[in-house]
Structures are given as C-alpha cells and as structure tokens.
Coordinates of C-alpha atoms in Angstrom, one line a residue:
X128 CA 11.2 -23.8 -10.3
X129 CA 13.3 -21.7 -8.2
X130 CA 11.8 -18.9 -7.4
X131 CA 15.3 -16.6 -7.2
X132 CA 16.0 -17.4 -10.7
X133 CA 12.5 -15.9 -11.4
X134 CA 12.9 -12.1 -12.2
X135 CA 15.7 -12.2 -14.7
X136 CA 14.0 -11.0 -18.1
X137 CA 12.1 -7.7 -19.0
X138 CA 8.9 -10.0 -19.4
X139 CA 8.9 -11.3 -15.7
X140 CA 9.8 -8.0 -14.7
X141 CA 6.3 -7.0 -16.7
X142 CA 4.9 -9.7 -14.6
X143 CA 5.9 -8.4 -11.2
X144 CA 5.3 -4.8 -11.3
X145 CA 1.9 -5.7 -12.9
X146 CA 1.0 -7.8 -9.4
X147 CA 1.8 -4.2 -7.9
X148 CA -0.8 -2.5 -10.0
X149 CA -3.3 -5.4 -9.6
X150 CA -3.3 -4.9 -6.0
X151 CA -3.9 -0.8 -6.2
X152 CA -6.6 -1.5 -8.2
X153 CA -7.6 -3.5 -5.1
X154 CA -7.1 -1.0 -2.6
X155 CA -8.7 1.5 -4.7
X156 CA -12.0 -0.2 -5.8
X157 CA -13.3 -2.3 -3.1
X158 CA -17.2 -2.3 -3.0
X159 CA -16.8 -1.4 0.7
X160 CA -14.0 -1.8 1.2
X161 CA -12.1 0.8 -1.7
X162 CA -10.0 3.5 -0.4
X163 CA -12.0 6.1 -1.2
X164 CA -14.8 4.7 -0.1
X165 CA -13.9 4.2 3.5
X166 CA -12.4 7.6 3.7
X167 CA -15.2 9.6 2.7
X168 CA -16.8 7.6 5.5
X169 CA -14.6 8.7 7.8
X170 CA -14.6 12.6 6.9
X171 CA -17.7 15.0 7.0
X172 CA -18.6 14.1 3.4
X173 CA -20.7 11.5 4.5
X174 CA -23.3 11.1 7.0
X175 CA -23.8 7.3 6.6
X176 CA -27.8 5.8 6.2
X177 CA -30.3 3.8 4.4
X178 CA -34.1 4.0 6.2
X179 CA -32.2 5.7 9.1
X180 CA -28.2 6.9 10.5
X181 CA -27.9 3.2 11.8
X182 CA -29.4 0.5 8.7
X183 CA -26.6 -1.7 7.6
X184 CA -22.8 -1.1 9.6
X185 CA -21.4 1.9 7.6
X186 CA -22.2 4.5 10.2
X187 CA -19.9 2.8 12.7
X188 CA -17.1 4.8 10.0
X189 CA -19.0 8.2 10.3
X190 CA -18.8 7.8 14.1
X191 CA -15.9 6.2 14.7
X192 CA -17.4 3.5 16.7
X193 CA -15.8 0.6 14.4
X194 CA -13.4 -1.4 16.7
X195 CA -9.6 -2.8 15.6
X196 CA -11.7 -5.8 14.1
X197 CA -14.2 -4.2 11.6
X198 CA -13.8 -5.5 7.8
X199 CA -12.9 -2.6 6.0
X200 CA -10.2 -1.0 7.7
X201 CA -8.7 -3.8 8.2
X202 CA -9.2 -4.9 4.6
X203 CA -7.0 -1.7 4.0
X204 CA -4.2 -2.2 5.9
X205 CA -4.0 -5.8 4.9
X206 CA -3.9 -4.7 1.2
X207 CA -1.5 -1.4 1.9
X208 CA 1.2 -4.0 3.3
X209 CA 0.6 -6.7 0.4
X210 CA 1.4 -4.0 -1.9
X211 CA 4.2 -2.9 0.3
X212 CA 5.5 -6.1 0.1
X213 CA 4.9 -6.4 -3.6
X214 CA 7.1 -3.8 -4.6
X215 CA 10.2 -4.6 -1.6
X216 CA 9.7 -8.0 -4.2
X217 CA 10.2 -5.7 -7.0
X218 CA 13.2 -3.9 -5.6
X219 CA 15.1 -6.7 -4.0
X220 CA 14.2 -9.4 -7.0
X221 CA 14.8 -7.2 -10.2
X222 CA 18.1 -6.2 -10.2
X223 CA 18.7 -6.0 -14.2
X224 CA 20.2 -3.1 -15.7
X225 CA 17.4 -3.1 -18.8
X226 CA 15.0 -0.2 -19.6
X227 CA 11.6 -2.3 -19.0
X228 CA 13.4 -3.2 -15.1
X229 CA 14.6 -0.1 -14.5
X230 CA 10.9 1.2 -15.1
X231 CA 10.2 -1.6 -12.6
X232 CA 12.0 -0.8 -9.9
X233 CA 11.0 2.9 -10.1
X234 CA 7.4 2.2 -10.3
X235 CA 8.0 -0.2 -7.4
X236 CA 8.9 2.7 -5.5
X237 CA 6.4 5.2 -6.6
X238 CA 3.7 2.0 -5.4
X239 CA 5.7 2.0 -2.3
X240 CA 5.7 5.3 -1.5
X241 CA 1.6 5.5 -2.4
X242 CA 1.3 2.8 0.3
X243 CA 3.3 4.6 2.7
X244 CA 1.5 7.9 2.0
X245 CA -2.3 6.1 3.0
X246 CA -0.6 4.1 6.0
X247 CA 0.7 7.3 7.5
X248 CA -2.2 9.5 6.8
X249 CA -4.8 6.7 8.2
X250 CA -2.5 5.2 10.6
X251 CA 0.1 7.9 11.9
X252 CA 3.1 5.9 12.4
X253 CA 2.7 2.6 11.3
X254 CA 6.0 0.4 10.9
X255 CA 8.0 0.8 8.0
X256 CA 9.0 -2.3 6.1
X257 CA 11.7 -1.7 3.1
X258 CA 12.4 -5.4 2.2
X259 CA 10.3 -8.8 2.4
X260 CA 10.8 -9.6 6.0
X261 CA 11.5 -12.8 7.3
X262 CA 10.1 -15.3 10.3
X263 CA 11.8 -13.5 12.8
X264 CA 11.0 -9.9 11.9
X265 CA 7.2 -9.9 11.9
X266 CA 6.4 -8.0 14.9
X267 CA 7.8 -4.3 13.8
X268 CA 7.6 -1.6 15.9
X269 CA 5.9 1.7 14.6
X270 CA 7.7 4.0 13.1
X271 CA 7.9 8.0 13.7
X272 CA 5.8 10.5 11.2
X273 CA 9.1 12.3 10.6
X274 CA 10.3 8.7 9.9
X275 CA 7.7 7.7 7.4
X276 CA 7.5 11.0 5.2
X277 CA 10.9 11.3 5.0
X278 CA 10.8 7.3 3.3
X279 CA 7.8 8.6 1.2
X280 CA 9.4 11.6 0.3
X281 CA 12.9 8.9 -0.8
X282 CA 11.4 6.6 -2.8
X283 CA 9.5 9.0 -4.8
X284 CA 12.8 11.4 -5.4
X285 CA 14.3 8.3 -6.0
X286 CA 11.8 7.1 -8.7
X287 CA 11.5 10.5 -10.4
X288 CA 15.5 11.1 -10.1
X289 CA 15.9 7.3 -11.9
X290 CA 14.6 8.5 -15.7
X291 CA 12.8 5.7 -15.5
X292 CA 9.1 6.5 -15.4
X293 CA 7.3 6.6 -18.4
X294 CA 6.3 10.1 -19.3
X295 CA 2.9 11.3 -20.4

C-alpha cells in the first residue's frame, strides 16, 4: 500500500499519534535507560552504588565519566529524535480538517515540543529538525538555545492556540 495515501481517516490518525505516545512511554520508563532515571543520575540526588561508588556502570552518570558511546544517553537521544520524527510524521502526513486530526496534529506538536524541551536541557543546542528529513539532510548542524526555546515555546502556543487539545 502506498504509504501517502495512509493518514486519511480519524482512525489512522488515532494510529499515528498513538506511535507518538508509545515512544514517550519509552523515553520515560526505560529500566536504565528512562528519562528520569538517567537524570537523577546526573544531578546530586543520587550518589550511584551497590557494595561500593563503583559496582555495576551507573556511577560513570554521577561523575560524568560516561563517554559519547555509553548506552543510556545515547538510548535518549535516539529515542528524543524518533519521537521527533514521529510527530514531523504527524504534522506533515495528517492534513484533514476533522476534530480527531486536528487533536493530532496539536498533540504532535505538544510531543514535539516535550522532545525539544529534554534535547535542549540535556544537550544545549542540539539541531532542530521540523519535518522528516531526507538522504541528503542528515548531517544537521546544531542549533542556537535562543533557536530551540523559541521552537518549543511555537509549537506549544501553537497546540494550545489550535482548540484542539482535549481538556481535563
């Protein structure tokens, strides 16, 4: 099946924006490799240990001697940019005018802008990427901080300004 003809109906619209929250829920609880878990490792919360400072690798975190290479973190980027691209899927893919992908392309951008807010606050300036890239644009430069809250701060204006967010 063609894969453009794909994100035409509210239900594949459903289907989508639920591979956005599946991956959060990846990002978020990771055994050792969970958001949370990594950066209470890397603040003063945590003084990693078993037996001593050094069983197992989780003090490398609390001393920041983990190179570019080490699982977790990169576990976390990976899985920030998978969501990112995830929900640029969302927003250049569901282009229907009904209520259930309108929801979709806000909560796209409230995903996106979650991604961008843990990539900046981890990372500084990583690159910003705003639609599926192809072949050619892989290598991205990094972005400024000014740059990057100022995308966070759009999509989620954008999202709340749509009326399409469910409200609790």
């Amino acid at each position: 099946s063609d894969v453009n003809a794909f994100y035409q109906t509210d239900a594949e619209a459903d289907e989508v924006i639920i591979a956005c929250y599946d991956m959060v829920r990846s990002i978020e609880n990771g055994m050792s490799t969970g958001l949370q878990f990594v950066k209470t490792h890397l603040s003063d919360d945590i003084w990693s240990g078993g037996g001593n400072h050094y069983d197992g690798t989780f003090y490398m975190m609390s001393d920041y001697t983990f190179s570019d290479d080490y699982g977790a973190i990169e576990t976390i980027y990976t899985n920030l940019y998978k969501l990112v691209y995830r929900a640029n899927i969302v927003l250049e893919k569901v282009t229907g005018d009904t209520p259930a992908m309108k929801r979709a392309v806000a909560e796209a951008k409230v995903f996106r802008a979650y991604a961008y807010f843990q990539l900046t606050t981890l990372w500084g300036t990583p690159p910003i990427v705003d639609h599926p890239l192809t072949e050619d644009e892989y290598m991205q430069s990094n972005s400024t901080t000014e740059e990057l809250w100022a995308f966070v701060e759009k999509d989620l204006n954008e999202a709340i300004s749509s009326g399409a967010l469910t409200q609790k």
